[in-house]
Amino acid sequence: MTMARVAAVAAMAAGLAGCATIDRARERFVRIPDRCADQTVQIYFEPGAVEVTDEGRAVIRQAADEARGCTVGRVEVTGLSDAAGASDANLELSKRRAQSVTAALASAGLPAAEFRVAAAGETGAATADGSTTPLRRRADVVLRMSRD
């Protein structure tokens, strides 16, 4: 083997060793997210509706799939509504939305957990100028999870 080849092989080996060192350094600084960390999802509804949409069911299925293998200590479901209509009707609408999402979570195979269901009605649904916020037509779901 010529001296030039020996030098080339040595340089390549040093370069590859440097890659291994970089990989080890990256492992110390790059954290993989905890698979069983708390998760929050939002399920949106059509105006005046309480039925979970196909898109909402897909979000619920994904959340249930991600929760498999984790301990789900508690599930918090809060129904919301916009400010269109009477306050008492909006409170009832938000209750029914929360119940609908809770049933969909159970049928999606979410691991057994304590459920806390609440309704906020239209509280906080109007902007400062009095207009309604349509993104309030939803239910917020928080999965409180930990590793098995």
Tab-separated table of N, CA and C in Angstrom, residues 43-105:
chain	number	residue	atom	x	y	z
A	43	ILE	N	-62.355	19.359	18.798
A	43	ILE	CA	-63.328	18.767	17.886
A	43	ILE	C	-64.321	19.864	17.518
A	44	TYR	N	-64.381	20.199	16.225
A	44	TYR	CA	-65.236	21.295	15.766
A	44	TYR	C	-66.585	20.780	15.285
A	45	PHE	N	-67.601	21.634	15.405
A	45	PHE	CA	-68.978	21.291	15.052
A	45	PHE	C	-69.534	22.288	14.054
A	46	GLU	N	-70.518	21.841	13.327
A	46	GLU	CA	-71.278	22.728	12.452
A	46	GLU	C	-72.162	23.615	13.341
A	47	PRO	N	-72.608	24.774	12.844
A	47	PRO	CA	-73.467	25.653	13.655
A	47	PRO	C	-74.706	24.920	14.164
A	48	GLY	N	-74.946	25.001	15.452
A	48	GLY	CA	-76.128	24.411	16.067
A	48	GLY	C	-76.114	22.901	16.156
A	49	ALA	N	-75.044	22.239	15.731
A	49	ALA	CA	-74.997	20.777	15.689
A	49	ALA	C	-74.329	20.196	16.933
A	50	VAL	N	-74.724	18.959	17.262
A	50	VAL	CA	-74.094	18.220	18.353
A	50	VAL	C	-73.456	16.922	17.856
A	51	GLU	N	-73.690	16.558	16.612
A	51	GLU	CA	-73.119	15.328	16.066
A	51	GLU	C	-71.659	15.561	15.704
A	52	VAL	N	-70.820	14.591	16.055
A	52	VAL	CA	-69.400	14.669	15.718
A	52	VAL	C	-69.267	14.418	14.213
A	53	THR	N	-68.545	15.293	13.533
A	53	THR	CA	-68.353	15.164	12.091
A	53	THR	C	-67.361	14.039	11.781
A	54	ASP	N	-67.265	13.669	10.508
A	54	ASP	CA	-66.286	12.662	10.097
A	54	ASP	C	-64.873	13.124	10.442
A	55	GLU	N	-64.604	14.412	10.227
A	55	GLU	CA	-63.286	14.949	10.565
A	55	GLU	C	-63.037	14.849	12.066
A	56	GLY	N	-64.051	15.143	12.858
A	56	GLY	CA	-63.930	15.036	14.310
A	56	GLY	C	-63.677	13.606	14.744
A	57	ARG	N	-64.350	12.654	14.113
A	57	ARG	CA	-64.134	11.239	14.434
A	57	ARG	C	-62.701	10.819	14.096
A	58	ALA	N	-62.172	11.343	12.999
A	58	ALA	CA	-60.783	11.024	12.624
A	58	ALA	C	-59.813	11.549	13.679
A	59	VAL	N	-60.046	12.763	14.179
A	59	VAL	CA	-59.191	13.337	15.225
A	59	VAL	C	-59.294	12.496	16.495
A	60	ILE	N	-60.496	12.078	16.841
A	60	ILE	CA	-60.709	11.260	18.038
A	60	ILE	C	-60.018	9.909	17.887
A	61	ARG	N	-60.154	9.272	16.715
A	61	ARG	CA	-59.487	7.983	16.482
A	61	ARG	C	-57.969	8.117	16.619
A	62	GLN	N	-57.418	9.181	16.054
A	62	GLN	CA	-55.971	9.393	16.141
A	62	GLN	C	-55.537	9.580	17.592
A	63	ALA	N	-56.295	10.358	18.347
A	63	ALA	CA	-55.956	10.573	19.768
A	63	ALA	C	-56.033	9.255	20.538
A	64	ALA	N	-57.054	8.449	20.269
A	64	ALA	CA	-57.190	7.150	20.942
A	64	ALA	C	-56.049	6.224	20.558
A	65	ASP	N	-55.662	6.233	19.288
A	65	ASP	CA	-54.532	5.400	18.836
A	65	ASP	C	-53.246	5.809	19.530
A	66	GLU	N	-53.002	7.106	19.643
A	66	GLU	CA	-51.782	7.600	20.277
A	66	GLU	C	-51.766	7.324	21.778
A	67	ALA	N	-52.934	7.144	22.375
A	67	ALA	CA	-53.017	6.882	23.807
A	67	ALA	C	-52.803	5.407	24.142
A	68	ARG	N	-52.897	4.530	23.144
A	68	ARG	CA	-52.688	3.104	23.397
A	68	ARG	C	-51.263	2.880	23.899
A	69	GLY	N	-51.135	2.046	24.915
A	69	GLY	CA	-49.825	1.792	25.499
A	69	GLY	C	-49.471	2.780	26.598
A	70	CYS	N	-50.343	3.741	26.830
A	70	CYS	CA	-50.138	4.731	27.888
A	70	CYS	C	-51.211	4.528	28.952
A	71	THR	N	-50.939	5.034	30.125
A	71	THR	CA	-51.963	5.079	31.159
A	71	THR	C	-52.685	6.411	31.011
A	72	VAL	N	-53.974	6.346	30.765
A	72	VAL	CA	-54.775	7.565	30.665
A	72	VAL	C	-55.445	7.742	32.018
A	73	GLY	N	-54.941	8.693	32.773
A	73	GLY	CA	-55.456	8.908	34.120
A	73	GLY	C	-56.779	9.640	34.136
A	74	ARG	N	-56.905	10.609	33.228
A	74	ARG	CA	-58.124	11.423	33.218
A	74	ARG	C	-58.318	11.987	31.817
A	75	VAL	N	-59.589	12.120	31.437
A	75	VAL	CA	-59.959	12.757	30.178
A	75	VAL	C	-60.886	13.912	30.525
A	76	GLU	N	-60.512	15.117	30.094
A	76	GLU	CA	-61.324	16.305	30.355
A	76	GLU	C	-61.949	16.742	29.039
A	77	VAL	N	-63.269	16.802	29.011
A	77	VAL	CA	-63.986	17.219	27.808
A	77	VAL	C	-64.816	18.445	28.172
A	78	THR	N	-64.580	19.546	27.458
A	78	THR	CA	-65.327	20.787	27.703
A	78	THR	C	-66.024	21.197	26.425
A	79	GLY	N	-67.347	21.248	26.474
A	79	GLY	CA	-68.127	21.693	25.329
A	79	GLY	C	-68.236	23.205	25.319
A	80	LEU	N	-68.152	23.790	24.123
A	80	LEU	CA	-68.230	25.238	23.945
A	80	LEU	C	-69.240	25.565	22.860
A	81	SER	N	-69.672	26.811	22.830
A	81	SER	CA	-70.552	27.267	21.747
A	81	SER	C	-70.210	28.711	21.416
A	82	ASP	N	-70.683	29.143	20.261
A	82	ASP	CA	-70.502	30.555	19.929
A	82	ASP	C	-71.611	31.347	20.619
A	83	ALA	N	-71.666	32.644	20.375
A	83	ALA	CA	-72.630	33.501	21.067
A	83	ALA	C	-73.920	33.722	20.276
A	84	ALA	N	-74.090	33.004	19.164
A	84	ALA	CA	-75.325	33.150	18.382
A	84	ALA	C	-76.457	32.443	19.115
A	85	GLY	N	-77.544	33.153	19.373
A	85	GLY	CA	-78.683	32.554	20.053
A	85	GLY	C	-78.724	32.885	21.532
A	86	ALA	N	-79.679	32.255	22.225
A	86	ALA	CA	-79.899	32.508	23.648
A	86	ALA	C	-78.834	31.811	24.494
A	87	SER	N	-78.456	32.444	25.597
A	87	SER	CA	-77.414	31.910	26.480
A	87	SER	C	-77.737	30.527	27.011
A	88	ASP	N	-78.982	30.328	27.487
A	88	ASP	CA	-79.335	29.020	28.047
A	88	ASP	C	-79.337	27.936	26.973
A	89	ALA	N	-79.736	28.267	25.758
A	89	ALA	CA	-79.693	27.298	24.658
A	89	ALA	C	-78.247	26.961	24.298
A	90	ASN	N	-77.368	27.950	24.353
A	90	ASN	CA	-75.959	27.707	24.058
A	90	ASN	C	-75.298	26.848	25.135
A	91	LEU	N	-75.694	27.030	26.388
A	91	LEU	CA	-75.168	26.194	27.451
A	91	LEU	C	-75.593	24.744	27.233
A	92	GLU	N	-76.847	24.537	26.900
A	92	GLU	CA	-77.344	23.185	26.626
A	92	GLU	C	-76.637	22.588	25.406
A	93	LEU	N	-76.437	23.377	24.377
A	93	LEU	CA	-75.734	22.921	23.178
A	93	LEU	C	-74.309	22.482	23.520
A	94	SER	N	-73.631	23.263	24.342
A	94	SER	CA	-72.262	22.896	24.701
A	94	SER	C	-72.228	21.629	25.561
A	95	LYS	N	-73.231	21.420	26.419
A	95	LYS	CA	-73.325	20.178	27.199
A	95	LYS	C	-73.485	18.978	26.278
A	96	ARG	N	-74.371	19.106	25.314
A	96	ARG	CA	-74.629	17.997	24.382
A	96	ARG	C	-73.408	17.723	23.503
A	97	ARG	N	-72.664	18.753	23.143
A	97	ARG	CA	-71.437	18.542	22.371
A	97	ARG	C	-70.422	17.759	23.200
A	98	ALA	N	-70.262	18.126	24.463
A	98	ALA	CA	-69.319	17.420	25.335
A	98	ALA	C	-69.733	15.958	25.494
A	99	GLN	N	-71.020	15.698	25.654
A	99	GLN	CA	-71.509	14.324	25.778
A	99	GLN	C	-71.277	13.534	24.493
A	100	SER	N	-71.486	14.167	23.361
A	100	SER	CA	-71.285	13.520	22.067
A	100	SER	C	-69.824	13.128	21.865
A	101	VAL	N	-68.913	14.020	22.217
A	101	VAL	CA	-67.481	13.742	22.083
A	101	VAL	C	-67.067	12.652	23.065
A	102	THR	N	-67.601	12.674	24.275
A	102	THR	CA	-67.290	11.650	25.270
A	102	THR	C	-67.694	10.271	24.757
A	103	ALA	N	-68.873	10.166	24.171
A	103	ALA	CA	-69.332	8.891	23.608
A	103	ALA	C	-68.437	8.451	22.449
A	104	ALA	N	-68.027	9.384	21.609
A	104	ALA	CA	-67.160	9.052	20.475
A	104	ALA	C	-65.787	8.587	20.959
A	105	LEU	N	-65.267	9.188	22.021
A	105	LEU	CA	-63.984	8.756	22.593
A	105	LEU	C	-64.077	7.323	23.104
